[in-house]
Structures are given as structure tokens and as C-alpha cells.
PDB file of C-alpha atoms in Angstrom:
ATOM      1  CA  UNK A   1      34.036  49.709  39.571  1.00  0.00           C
ATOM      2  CA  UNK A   2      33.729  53.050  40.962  1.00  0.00           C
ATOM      3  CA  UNK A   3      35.003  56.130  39.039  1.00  0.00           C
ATOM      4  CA  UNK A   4      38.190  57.479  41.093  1.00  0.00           C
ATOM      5  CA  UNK A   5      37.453  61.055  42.582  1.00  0.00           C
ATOM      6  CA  UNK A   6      39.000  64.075  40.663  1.00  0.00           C
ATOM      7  CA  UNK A   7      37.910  66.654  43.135  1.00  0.00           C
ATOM      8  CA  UNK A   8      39.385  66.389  46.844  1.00  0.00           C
ATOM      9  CA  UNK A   9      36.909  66.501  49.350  1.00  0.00           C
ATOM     10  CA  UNK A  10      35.105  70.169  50.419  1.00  0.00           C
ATOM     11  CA  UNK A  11      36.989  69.558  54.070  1.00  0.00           C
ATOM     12  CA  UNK A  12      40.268  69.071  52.417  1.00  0.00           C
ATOM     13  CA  UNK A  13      39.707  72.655  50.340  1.00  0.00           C
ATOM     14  CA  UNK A  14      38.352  74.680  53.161  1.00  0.00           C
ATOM     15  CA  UNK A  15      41.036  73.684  55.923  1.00  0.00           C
ATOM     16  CA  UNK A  16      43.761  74.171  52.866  1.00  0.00           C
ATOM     17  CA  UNK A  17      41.989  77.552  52.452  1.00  0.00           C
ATOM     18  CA  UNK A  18      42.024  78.796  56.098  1.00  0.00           C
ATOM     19  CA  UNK A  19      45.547  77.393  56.171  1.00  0.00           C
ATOM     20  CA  UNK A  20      46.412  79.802  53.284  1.00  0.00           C
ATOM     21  CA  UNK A  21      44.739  83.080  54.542  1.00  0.00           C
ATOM     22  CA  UNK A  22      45.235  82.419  58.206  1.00  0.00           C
ATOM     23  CA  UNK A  23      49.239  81.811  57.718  1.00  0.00           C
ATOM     24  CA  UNK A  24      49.155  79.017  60.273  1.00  0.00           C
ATOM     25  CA  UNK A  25      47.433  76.036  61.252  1.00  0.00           C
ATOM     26  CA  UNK A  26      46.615  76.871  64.608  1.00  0.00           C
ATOM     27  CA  UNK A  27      44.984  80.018  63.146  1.00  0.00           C
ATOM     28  CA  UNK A  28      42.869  78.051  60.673  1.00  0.00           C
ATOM     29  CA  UNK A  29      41.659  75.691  62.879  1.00  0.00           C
ATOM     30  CA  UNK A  30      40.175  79.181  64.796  1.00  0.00           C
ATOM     31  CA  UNK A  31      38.841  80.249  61.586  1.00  0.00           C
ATOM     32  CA  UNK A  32      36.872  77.247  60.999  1.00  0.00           C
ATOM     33  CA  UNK A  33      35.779  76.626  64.346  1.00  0.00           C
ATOM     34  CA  UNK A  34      37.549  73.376  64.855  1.00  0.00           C
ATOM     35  CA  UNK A  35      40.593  71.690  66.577  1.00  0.00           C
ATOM     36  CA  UNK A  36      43.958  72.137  65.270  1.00  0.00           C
ATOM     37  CA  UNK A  37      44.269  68.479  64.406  1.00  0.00           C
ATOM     38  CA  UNK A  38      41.487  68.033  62.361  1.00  0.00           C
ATOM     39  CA  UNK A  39      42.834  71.282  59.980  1.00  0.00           C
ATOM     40  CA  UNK A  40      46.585  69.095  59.881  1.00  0.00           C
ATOM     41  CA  UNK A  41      44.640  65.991  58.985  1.00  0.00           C
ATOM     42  CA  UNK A  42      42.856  67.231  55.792  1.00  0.00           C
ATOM     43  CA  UNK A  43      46.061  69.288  54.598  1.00  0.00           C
ATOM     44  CA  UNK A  44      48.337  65.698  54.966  1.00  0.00           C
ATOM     45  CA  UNK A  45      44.701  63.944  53.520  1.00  0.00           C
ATOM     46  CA  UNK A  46      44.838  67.039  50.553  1.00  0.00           C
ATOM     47  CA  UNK A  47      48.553  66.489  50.172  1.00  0.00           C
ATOM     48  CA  UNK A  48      48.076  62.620  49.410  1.00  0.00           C
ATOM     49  CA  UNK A  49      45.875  63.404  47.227  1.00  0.00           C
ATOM     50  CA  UNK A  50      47.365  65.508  44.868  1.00  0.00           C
ATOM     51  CA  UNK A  51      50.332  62.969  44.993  1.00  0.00           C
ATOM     52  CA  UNK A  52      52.656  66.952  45.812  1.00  0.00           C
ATOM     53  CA  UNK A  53      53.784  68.656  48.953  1.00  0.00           C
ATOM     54  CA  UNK A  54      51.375  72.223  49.141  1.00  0.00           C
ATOM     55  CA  UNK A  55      53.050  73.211  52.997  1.00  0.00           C
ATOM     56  CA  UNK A  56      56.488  73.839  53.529  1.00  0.00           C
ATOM     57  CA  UNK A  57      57.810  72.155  56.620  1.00  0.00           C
ATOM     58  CA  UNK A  58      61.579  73.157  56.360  1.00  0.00           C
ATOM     59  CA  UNK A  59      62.807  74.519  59.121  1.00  0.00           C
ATOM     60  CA  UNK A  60      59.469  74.873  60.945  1.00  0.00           C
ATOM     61  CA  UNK A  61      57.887  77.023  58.461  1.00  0.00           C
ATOM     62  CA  UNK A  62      54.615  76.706  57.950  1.00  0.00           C
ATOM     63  CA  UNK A  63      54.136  78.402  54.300  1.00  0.00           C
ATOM     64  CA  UNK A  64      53.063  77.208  51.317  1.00  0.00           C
ATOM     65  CA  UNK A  65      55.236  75.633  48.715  1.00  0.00           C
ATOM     66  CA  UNK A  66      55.230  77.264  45.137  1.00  0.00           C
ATOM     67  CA  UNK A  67      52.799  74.652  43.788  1.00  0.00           C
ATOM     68  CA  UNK A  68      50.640  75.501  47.148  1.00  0.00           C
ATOM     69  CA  UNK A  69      50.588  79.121  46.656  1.00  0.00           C
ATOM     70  CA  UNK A  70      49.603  78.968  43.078  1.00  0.00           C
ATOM     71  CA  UNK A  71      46.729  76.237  44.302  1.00  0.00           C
ATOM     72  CA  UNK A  72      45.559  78.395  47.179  1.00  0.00           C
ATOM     73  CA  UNK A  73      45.057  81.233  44.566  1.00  0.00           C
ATOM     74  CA  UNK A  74      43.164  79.016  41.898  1.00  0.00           C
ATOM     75  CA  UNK A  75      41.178  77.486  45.379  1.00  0.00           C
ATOM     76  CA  UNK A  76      40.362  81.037  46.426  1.00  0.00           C
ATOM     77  CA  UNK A  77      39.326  82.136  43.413  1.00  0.00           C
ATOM     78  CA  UNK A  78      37.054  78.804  43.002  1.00  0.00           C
ATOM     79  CA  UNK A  79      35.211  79.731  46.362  1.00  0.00           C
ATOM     80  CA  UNK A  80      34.837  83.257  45.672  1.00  0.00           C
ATOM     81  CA  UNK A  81      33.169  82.370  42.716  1.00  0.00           C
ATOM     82  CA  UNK A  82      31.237  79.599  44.451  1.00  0.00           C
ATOM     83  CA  UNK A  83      30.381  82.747  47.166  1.00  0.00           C
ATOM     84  CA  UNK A  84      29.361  85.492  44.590  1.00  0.00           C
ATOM     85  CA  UNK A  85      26.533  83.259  42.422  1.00  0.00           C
ATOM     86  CA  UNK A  86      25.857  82.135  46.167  1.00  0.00           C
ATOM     87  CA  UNK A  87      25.002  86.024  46.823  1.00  0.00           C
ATOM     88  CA  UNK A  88      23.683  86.815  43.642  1.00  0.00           C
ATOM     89  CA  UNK A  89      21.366  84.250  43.469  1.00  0.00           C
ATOM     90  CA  UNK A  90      20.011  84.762  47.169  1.00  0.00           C
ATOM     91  CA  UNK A  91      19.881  88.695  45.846  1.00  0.00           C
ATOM     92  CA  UNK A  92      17.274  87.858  43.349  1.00  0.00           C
ATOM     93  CA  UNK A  93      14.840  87.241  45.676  1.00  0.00           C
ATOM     94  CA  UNK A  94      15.417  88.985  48.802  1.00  0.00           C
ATOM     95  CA  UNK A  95      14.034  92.616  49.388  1.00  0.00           C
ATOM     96  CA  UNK A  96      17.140  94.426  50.626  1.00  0.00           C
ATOM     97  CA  UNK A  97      19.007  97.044  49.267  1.00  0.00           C
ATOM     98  CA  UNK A  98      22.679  98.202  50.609  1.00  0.00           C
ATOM     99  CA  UNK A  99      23.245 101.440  48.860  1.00  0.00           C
ATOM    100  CA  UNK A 100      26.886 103.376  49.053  1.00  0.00           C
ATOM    101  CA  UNK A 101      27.219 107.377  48.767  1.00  0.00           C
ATOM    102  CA  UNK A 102      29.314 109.839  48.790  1.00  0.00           C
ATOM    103  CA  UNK A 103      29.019 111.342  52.281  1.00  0.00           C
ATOM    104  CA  UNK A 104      27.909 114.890  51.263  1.00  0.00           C
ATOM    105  CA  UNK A 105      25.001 113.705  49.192  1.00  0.00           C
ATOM    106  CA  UNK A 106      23.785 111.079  51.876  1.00  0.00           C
ATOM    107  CA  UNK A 107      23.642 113.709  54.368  1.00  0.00           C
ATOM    108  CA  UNK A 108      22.296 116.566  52.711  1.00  0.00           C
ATOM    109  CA  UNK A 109      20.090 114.989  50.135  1.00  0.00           C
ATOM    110  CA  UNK A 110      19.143 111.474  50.688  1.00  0.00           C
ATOM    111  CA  UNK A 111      19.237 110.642  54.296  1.00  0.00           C
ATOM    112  CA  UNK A 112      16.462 113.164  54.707  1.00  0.00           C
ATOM    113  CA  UNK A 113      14.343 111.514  52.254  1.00  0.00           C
ATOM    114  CA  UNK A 114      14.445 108.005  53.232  1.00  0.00           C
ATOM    115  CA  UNK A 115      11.781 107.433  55.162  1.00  0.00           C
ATOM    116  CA  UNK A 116       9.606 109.076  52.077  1.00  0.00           C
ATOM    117  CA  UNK A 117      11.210 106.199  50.152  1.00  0.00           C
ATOM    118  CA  UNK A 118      10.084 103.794  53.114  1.00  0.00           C
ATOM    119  CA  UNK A 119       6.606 104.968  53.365  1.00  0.00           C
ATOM    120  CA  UNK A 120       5.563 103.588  49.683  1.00  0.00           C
ATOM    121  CA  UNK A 121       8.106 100.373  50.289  1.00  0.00           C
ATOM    122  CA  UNK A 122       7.654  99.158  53.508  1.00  0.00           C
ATOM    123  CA  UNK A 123       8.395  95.740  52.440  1.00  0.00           C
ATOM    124  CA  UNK A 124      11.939  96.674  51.436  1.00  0.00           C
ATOM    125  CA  UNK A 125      14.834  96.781  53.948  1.00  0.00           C
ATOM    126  CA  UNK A 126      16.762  99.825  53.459  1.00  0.00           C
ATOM    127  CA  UNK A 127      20.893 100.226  54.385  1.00  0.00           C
ATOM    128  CA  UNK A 128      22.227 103.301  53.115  1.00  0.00           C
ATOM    129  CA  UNK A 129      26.394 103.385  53.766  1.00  0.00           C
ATOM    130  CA  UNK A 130      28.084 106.650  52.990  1.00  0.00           C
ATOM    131  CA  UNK A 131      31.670 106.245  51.586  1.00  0.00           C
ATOM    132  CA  UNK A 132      34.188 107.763  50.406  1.00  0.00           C
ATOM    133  CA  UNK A 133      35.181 105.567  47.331  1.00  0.00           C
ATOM    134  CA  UNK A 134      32.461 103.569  45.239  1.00  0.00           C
ATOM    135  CA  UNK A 135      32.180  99.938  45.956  1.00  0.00           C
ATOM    136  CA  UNK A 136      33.690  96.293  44.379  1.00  0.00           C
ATOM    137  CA  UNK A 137      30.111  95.294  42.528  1.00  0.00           C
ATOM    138  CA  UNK A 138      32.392  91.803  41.155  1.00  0.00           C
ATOM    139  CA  UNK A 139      32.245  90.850  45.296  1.00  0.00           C
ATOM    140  CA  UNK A 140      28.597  92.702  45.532  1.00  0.00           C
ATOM    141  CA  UNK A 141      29.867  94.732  47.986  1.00  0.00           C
ATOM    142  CA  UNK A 142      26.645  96.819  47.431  1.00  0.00           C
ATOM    143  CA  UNK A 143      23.336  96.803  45.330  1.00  0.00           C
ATOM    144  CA  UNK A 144      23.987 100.349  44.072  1.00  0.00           C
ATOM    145  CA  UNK A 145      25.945 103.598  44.431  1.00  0.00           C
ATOM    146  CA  UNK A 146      25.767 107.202  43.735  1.00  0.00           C
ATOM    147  CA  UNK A 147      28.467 109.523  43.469  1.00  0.00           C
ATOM    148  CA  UNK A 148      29.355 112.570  42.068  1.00  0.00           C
ATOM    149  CA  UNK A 149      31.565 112.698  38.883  1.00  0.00           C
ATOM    150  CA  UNK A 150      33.241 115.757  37.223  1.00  0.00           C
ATOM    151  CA  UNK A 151      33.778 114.328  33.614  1.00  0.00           C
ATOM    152  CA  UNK A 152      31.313 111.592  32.811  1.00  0.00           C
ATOM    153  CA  UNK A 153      32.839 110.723  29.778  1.00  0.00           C
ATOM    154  CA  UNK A 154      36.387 110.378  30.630  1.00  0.00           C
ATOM    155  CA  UNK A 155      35.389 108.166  34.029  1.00  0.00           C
ATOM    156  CA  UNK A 156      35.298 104.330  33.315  1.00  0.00           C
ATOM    157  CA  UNK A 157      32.067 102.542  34.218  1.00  0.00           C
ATOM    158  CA  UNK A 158      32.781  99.059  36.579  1.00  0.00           C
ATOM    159  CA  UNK A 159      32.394  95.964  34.400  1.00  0.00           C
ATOM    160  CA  UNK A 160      28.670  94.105  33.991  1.00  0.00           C
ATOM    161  CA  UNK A 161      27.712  97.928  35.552  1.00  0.00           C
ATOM    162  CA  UNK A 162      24.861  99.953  33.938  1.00  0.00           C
ATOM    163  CA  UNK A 163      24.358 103.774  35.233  1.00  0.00           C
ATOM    164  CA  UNK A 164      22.148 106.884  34.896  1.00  0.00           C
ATOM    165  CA  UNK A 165      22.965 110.475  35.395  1.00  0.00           C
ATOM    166  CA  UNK A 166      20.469 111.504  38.578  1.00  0.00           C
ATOM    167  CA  UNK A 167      21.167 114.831  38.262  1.00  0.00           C
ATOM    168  CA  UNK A 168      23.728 117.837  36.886  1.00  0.00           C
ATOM    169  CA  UNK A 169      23.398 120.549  38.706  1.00  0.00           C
ATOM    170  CA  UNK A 170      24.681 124.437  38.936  1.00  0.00           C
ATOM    171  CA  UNK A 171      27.518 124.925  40.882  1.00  0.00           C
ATOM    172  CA  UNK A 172      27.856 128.141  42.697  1.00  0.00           C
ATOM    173  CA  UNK A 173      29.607 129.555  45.873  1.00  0.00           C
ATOM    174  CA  UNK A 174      27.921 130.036  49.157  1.00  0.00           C
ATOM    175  CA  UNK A 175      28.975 131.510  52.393  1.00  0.00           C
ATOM    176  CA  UNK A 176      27.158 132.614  56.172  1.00  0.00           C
ATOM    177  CA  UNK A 177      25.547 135.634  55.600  1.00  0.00           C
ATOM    178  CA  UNK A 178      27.525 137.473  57.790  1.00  0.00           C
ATOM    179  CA  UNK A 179      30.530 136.796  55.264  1.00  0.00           C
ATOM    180  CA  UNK A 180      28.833 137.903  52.677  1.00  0.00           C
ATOM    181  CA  UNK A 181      27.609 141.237  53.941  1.00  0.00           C
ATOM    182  CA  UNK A 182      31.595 141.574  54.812  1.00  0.00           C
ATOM    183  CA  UNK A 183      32.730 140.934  51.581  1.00  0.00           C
ATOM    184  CA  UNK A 184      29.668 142.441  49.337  1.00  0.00           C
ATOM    185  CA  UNK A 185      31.507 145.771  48.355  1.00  0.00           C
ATOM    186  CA  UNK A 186      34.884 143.631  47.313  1.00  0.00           C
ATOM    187  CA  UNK A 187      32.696 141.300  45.221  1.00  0.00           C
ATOM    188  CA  UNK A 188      32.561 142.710  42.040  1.00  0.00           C
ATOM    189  CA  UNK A 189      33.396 139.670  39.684  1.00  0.00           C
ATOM    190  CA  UNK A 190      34.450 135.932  39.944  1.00  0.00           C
ATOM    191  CA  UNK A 191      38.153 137.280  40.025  1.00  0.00           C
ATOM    192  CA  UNK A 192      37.544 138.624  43.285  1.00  0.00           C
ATOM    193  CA  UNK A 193      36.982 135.602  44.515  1.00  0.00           C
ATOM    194  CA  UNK A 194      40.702 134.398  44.294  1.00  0.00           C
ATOM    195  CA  UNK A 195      41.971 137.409  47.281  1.00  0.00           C
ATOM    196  CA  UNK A 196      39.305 135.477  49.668  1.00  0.00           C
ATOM    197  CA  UNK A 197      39.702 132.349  51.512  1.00  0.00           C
ATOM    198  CA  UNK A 198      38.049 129.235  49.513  1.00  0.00           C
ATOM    199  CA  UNK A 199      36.966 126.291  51.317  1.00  0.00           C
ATOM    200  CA  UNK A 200      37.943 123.223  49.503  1.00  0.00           C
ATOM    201  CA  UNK A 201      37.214 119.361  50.213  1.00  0.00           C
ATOM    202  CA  UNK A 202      40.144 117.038  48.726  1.00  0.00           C
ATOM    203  CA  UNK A 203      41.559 119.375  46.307  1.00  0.00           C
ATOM    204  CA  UNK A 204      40.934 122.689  44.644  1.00  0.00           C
ATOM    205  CA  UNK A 205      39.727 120.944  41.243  1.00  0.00           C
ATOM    206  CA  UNK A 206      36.432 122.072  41.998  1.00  0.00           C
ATOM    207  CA  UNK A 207      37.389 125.433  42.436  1.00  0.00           C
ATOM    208  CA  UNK A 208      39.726 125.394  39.071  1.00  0.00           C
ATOM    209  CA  UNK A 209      37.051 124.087  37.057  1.00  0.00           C
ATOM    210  CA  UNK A 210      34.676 126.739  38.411  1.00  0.00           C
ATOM    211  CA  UNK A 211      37.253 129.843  37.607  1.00  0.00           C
ATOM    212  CA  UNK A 212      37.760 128.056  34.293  1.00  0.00           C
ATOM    213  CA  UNK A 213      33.887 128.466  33.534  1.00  0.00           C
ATOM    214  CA  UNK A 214      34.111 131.994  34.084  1.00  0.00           C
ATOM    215  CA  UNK A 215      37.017 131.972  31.798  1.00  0.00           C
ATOM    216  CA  UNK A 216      39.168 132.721  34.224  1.00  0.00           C
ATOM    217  CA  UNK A 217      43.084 131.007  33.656  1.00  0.00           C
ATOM    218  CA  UNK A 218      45.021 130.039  37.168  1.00  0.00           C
ATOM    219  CA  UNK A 219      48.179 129.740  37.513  1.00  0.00           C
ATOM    220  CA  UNK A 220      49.335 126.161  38.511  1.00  0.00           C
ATOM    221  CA  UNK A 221      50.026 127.183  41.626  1.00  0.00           C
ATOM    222  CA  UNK A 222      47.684 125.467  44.358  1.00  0.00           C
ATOM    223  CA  UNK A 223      44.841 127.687  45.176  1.00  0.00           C
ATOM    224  CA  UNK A 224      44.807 128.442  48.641  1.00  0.00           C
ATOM    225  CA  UNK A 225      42.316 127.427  51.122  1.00  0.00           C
ATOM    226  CA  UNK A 226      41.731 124.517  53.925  1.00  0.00           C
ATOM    227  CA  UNK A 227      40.877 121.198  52.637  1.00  0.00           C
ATOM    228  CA  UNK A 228      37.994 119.586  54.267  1.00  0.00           C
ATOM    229  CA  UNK A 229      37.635 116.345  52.414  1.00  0.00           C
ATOM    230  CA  UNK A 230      33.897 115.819  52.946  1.00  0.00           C
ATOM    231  CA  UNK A 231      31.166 117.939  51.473  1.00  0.00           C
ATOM    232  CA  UNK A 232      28.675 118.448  54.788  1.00  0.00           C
ATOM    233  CA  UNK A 233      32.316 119.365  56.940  1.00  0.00           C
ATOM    234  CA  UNK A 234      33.138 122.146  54.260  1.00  0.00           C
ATOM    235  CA  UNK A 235      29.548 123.780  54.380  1.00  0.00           C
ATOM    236  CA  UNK A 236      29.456 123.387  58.255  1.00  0.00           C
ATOM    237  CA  UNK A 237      32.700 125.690  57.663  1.00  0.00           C
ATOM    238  CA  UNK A 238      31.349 128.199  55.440  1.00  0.00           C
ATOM    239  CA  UNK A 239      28.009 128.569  57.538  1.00  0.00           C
ATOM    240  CA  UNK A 240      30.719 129.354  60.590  1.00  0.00           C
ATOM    241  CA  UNK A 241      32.086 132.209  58.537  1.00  0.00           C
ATOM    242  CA  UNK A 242      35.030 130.383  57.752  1.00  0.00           C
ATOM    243  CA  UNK A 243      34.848 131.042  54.163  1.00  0.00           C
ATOM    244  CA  UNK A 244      33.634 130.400  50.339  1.00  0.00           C
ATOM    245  CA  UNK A 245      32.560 127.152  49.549  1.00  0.00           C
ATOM    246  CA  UNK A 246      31.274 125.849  46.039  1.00  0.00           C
ATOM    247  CA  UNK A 247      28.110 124.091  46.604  1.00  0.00           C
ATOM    248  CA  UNK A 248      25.016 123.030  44.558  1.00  0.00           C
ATOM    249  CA  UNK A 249      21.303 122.256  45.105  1.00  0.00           C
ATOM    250  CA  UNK A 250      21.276 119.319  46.104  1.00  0.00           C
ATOM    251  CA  UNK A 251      24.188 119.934  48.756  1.00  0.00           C
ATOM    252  CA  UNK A 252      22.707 123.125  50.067  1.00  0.00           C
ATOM    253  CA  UNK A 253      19.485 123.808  49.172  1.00  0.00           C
ATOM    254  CA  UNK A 254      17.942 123.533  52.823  1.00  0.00           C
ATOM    255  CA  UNK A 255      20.875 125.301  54.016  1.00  0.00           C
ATOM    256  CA  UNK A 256      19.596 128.684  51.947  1.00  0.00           C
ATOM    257  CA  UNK A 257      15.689 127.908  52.566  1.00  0.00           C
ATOM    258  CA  UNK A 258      16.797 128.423  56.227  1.00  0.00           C
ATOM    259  CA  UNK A 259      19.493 131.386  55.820  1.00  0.00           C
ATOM    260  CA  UNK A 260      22.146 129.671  57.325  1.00  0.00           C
ATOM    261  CA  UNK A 261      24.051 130.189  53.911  1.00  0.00           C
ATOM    262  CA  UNK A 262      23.590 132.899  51.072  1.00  0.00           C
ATOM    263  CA  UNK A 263      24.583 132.160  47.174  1.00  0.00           C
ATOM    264  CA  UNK A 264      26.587 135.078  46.311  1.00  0.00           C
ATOM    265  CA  UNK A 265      25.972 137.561  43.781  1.00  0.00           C
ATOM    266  CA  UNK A 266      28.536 139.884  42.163  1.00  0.00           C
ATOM    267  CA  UNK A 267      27.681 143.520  42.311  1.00  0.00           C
ATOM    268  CA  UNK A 268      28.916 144.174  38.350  1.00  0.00           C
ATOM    269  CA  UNK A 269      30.090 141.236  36.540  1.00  0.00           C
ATOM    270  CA  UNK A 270      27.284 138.337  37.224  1.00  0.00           C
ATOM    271  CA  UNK A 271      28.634 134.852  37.603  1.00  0.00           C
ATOM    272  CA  UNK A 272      28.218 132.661  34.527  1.00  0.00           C
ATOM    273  CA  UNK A 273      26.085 129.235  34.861  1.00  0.00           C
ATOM    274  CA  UNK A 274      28.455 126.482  35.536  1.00  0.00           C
ATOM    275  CA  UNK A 275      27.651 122.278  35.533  1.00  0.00           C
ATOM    276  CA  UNK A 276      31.315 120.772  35.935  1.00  0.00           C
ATOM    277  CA  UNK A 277      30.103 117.225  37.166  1.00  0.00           C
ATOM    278  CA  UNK A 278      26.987 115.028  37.512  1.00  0.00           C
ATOM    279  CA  UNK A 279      25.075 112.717  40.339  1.00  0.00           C
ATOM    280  CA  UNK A 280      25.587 109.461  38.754  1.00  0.00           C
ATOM    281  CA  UNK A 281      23.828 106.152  40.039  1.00  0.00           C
ATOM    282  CA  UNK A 282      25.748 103.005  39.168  1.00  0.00           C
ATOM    283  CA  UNK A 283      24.451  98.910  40.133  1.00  0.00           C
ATOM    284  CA  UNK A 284      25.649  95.688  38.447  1.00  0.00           C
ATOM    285  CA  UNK A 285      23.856  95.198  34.749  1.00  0.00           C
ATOM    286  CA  UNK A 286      22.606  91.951  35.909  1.00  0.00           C
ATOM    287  CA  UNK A 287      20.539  93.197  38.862  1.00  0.00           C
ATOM    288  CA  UNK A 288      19.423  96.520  37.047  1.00  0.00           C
ATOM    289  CA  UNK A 289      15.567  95.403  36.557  1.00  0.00           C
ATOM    290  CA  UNK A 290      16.219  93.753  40.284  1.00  0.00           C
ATOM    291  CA  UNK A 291      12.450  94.785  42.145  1.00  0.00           C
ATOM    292  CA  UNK A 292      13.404  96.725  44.799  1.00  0.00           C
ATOM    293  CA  UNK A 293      16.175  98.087  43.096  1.00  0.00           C
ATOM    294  CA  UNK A 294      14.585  99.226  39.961  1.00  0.00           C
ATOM    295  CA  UNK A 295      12.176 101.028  42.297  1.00  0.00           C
ATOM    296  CA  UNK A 296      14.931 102.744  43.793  1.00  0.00           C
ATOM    297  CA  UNK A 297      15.846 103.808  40.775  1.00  0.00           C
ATOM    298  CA  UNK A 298      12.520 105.349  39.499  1.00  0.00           C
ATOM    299  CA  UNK A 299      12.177 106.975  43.116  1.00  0.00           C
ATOM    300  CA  UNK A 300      15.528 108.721  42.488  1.00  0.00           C
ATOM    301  CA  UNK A 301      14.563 109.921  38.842  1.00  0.00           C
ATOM    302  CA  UNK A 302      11.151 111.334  40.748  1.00  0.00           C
ATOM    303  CA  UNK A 303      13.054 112.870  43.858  1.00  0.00           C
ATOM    304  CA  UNK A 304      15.590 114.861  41.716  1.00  0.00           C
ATOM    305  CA  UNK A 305      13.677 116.090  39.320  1.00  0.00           C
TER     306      UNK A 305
END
């Protein structure tokens, strides 16, 4: 005699899926590319076979029933599972790397470099994506990331991740030279700084932590100054004249090889050295030695340095 099945058909799971996420069957039967009565003839065949109604039909509503929606979510969480060691496994082998950044960084310091890193791997297919928040590495949403993180040891690390600090570098502020001819004989100190207009991107942390390594206390008070949100946007303002930006080497290095922006120098009290955050690169633990990846990685560690 033949065993009896314990595990409903893939058909019946994937129209009971689309039925879940779509809200509708009409809208599942889009999803999967098929007619409308094939999608109501695997959920009544799924039904059946779990011997329990999963849709609710009262009244014409076309939801799921309280043993459907917990199913659904144990169903969805089967296929994303199915999906990711799907991925993962394909990712072992393939020679393409998706890459997230934080904007400022991909545009000032590794956009420009990319085709340096294509030159010596011109086997590997290169997507860089700049963001503004790191990715989901549990859905592989991408290979690796860099970002840059004020306090290393108080920011928790994705699960299964492994990272290394790229860089660390001095922070100090910049402006057009135009502003800082304007404002050399008022520059005496850090303090100064606070009477002229700062040039922030989502906040003024950046700006507090910098006064606070010149031991300089603020007031709670919100410094004043625009907010910009995005690193390259803020030093397009201060080489406009628009202000004092904070800004590092690898965010403005080419910007003062070609004079567009000055670091500025107090004429009595010199500004102390301040690191307040670090480049970090971050990639799933289980892809770390990845090929292409782990040359990605050594490229970085050569680049910075």
C-alpha cells in the first residue's frame, strides 16, 4: 500500500501563498501567471486536505481564517527559507557582487575607483547600490556593505555577519576658499566655530562630537545649521560658500587636491586631532572567504591604506 502524503502538493502551497499576499484570488491568479480558477481549485484541493477551512467566505470576504493566517505565516516562512539556501547556494558559485554604501562614500571614494577594481577582476560582475540604511543579509539583500559608524562598540553587528574596520579617519571642517578667507581673522579657536553657520547632514551629532573633542561642552540646544542628509549634497554646499562642513579624507580629499575646498586652520588655538567614527565593511559570516568577495575585501584593505 502506498504511504498517504503528509505534505500537500507544491501547487496547493504556492496558489495558498499568492492567495495570502495578494489579498484576493483574482490577484493571485495574476501573480502566478494563471487563470483565476485554477488558484480556487488548489485552495478548495488545500482545504480538503488539511480536513480545516484556511479562507473565510462569510459574507463575501475573501480573508483568511485564524488557522489560515497562522498557516500562511509558517508557509511563508517555509518558502523564504526554501528561497534563501536557493540564493545562497547559487551565490557560492557565481561571480557577482551587489555591494550597498552609504551615499557619501560611494560617490566620493569608491565609485571613482571601480573600474581600478575591474581592471585586475574582469571576470567579476560588479553592482555597487548606494543607500541610506545597511541591508537585510538574512534575505541576502546584498553580498556586502560599508558604512560609516560613530561608536563601533556600542553598534550591534547583523547576525551570521563578520566585519572589518576599512578605515578611521580625522575629521576636520572644510569650507570654499572664499569662506575661509572671509572668516580667517574671526577664526581664532574651535569656539569660533559655533557664531558661523555649520552645514550638517541628518543631525548635528557630528558636529557635537567634534566640539566635544576639542573639549568644548554645548548646550542641549540644537546647533544651528541646514541639514542636508547626504554627505556629497553637504560638501556641494560648503564648496558654494554656503558654510562649514565636517568632512574627512576619504569624503574630500579630491575636493582639496583641486581647491574647491580648504581645511581650516585656527590662527591661535590649533584644532585638536579628532576620529569620532570608522568605515566599517560588513558581509554574512558564511560568505566571508566567498572568491570574489574576499577579493573585494583585500582590494579595500589596499585602497584605504
Amino acid at each position: 500500500m502506498k504511504p498517504s502524503r503528509s505534505v500537500p502538493t507544491l501547487a496547493m502551497l504556492r496558489a495558498f501563498d499568492a492567495f495570502g499576499r495578494a489579498g484576493g484570488i483574482r490577484k493571485a491568479a495574476v501573480m502566478l501567471e494563471v487563470d483565476h480558477a485554477v488558484v480556487s481549485r488548489h485552495l478548495a484541493a488545500l482545504e480538503a486536505f488539511v480536513g480545516t477551512a484556511l479562507i473565510d467566505r462569510s459574507a463575501g470576504v475573501r480573508g483568511l481564517t485564524s488557522d489560515g493566517a497562522e498557516y500562511h505565516r509558517r508557509i511563508t516562512a517555509a518558502f523564504q527559507d526554501i528561497s534563501n539556501a536557493t540564493l545562497m547556494l547559487r551565490k557560492r558559485h557565481d561571480q557577482q557582487l551587489l555591494i550597498w554604501c552609504s551615499p557619501g562614500f560611494a560617490y566620493h571614494w569608491l565609485s571613482p575607483r571601480l573600474s581600478a577594481f575591474a581592471e585586475q577582476n574582469d571576470d567579476v560582475a560588479f553592482e555597487l547600490r548606494p543607500m541610506d540604511y545597511s541591508p537585510d543579509f538574512a534575505i541576502n539583500e546584498a553580498d556586502g556593505d560599508i558604512r560609516y559608524v560613530r561608536d563601533a562598540a556600542a553598534t550591534a553587528l547583523p547576525a551570521a555577519c563578520r566585519w572589518f574596520e576599512l578605515a578611521k579617519p580625522l575629521i576636520y571642517p572644510v569650507a570654499s576658499p572664499a569662506l575661509a578667507e572671509a572668516i580667517s581673522t574671526r577664526l581664532r579657536g574651535p569656539r569660533d566655530l559655533l557664531s558661523m553657520r555649520l552645514l550638517h547632514e541628518e543631525s548635528d551629532m557630528e558636529w557635537r562630537l567634534w566640539f566635544a573633542s576639542q573639549d568644548i561642552e554645548l548646550p542641549p540646544s540644537t546647533i544651528a545649521g541646514p541639514r542636508l542628509w547626504h554627505a556629497h549634497v553637504m560638501l556641494d554646499a560648503a564648496k558654494s560658500g554656503q558654510g562649514i562642513a565636517l568632512a574627512n579624507d576619504f569624503l574630500a580629499k579630491n575636493d582639496l587636491s583641486s581647491g574647491q575646498l580648504v581645511a581650516l586652520q585656527p590662527s591661535e588655538h590649533m584644532f585638536r586631532p579628532a576620529r569620532l567614527g570608522s568605515y566599517q565593511f560588513v558581509a554574512r559570516a558564511d560568505r566571508w572567504h566567498n572568491g570574489p568577495l574576499a577579493r573585494l575585501r583585500n582590494w579595500l584593505i589596499r585602497e584605504a591604506s
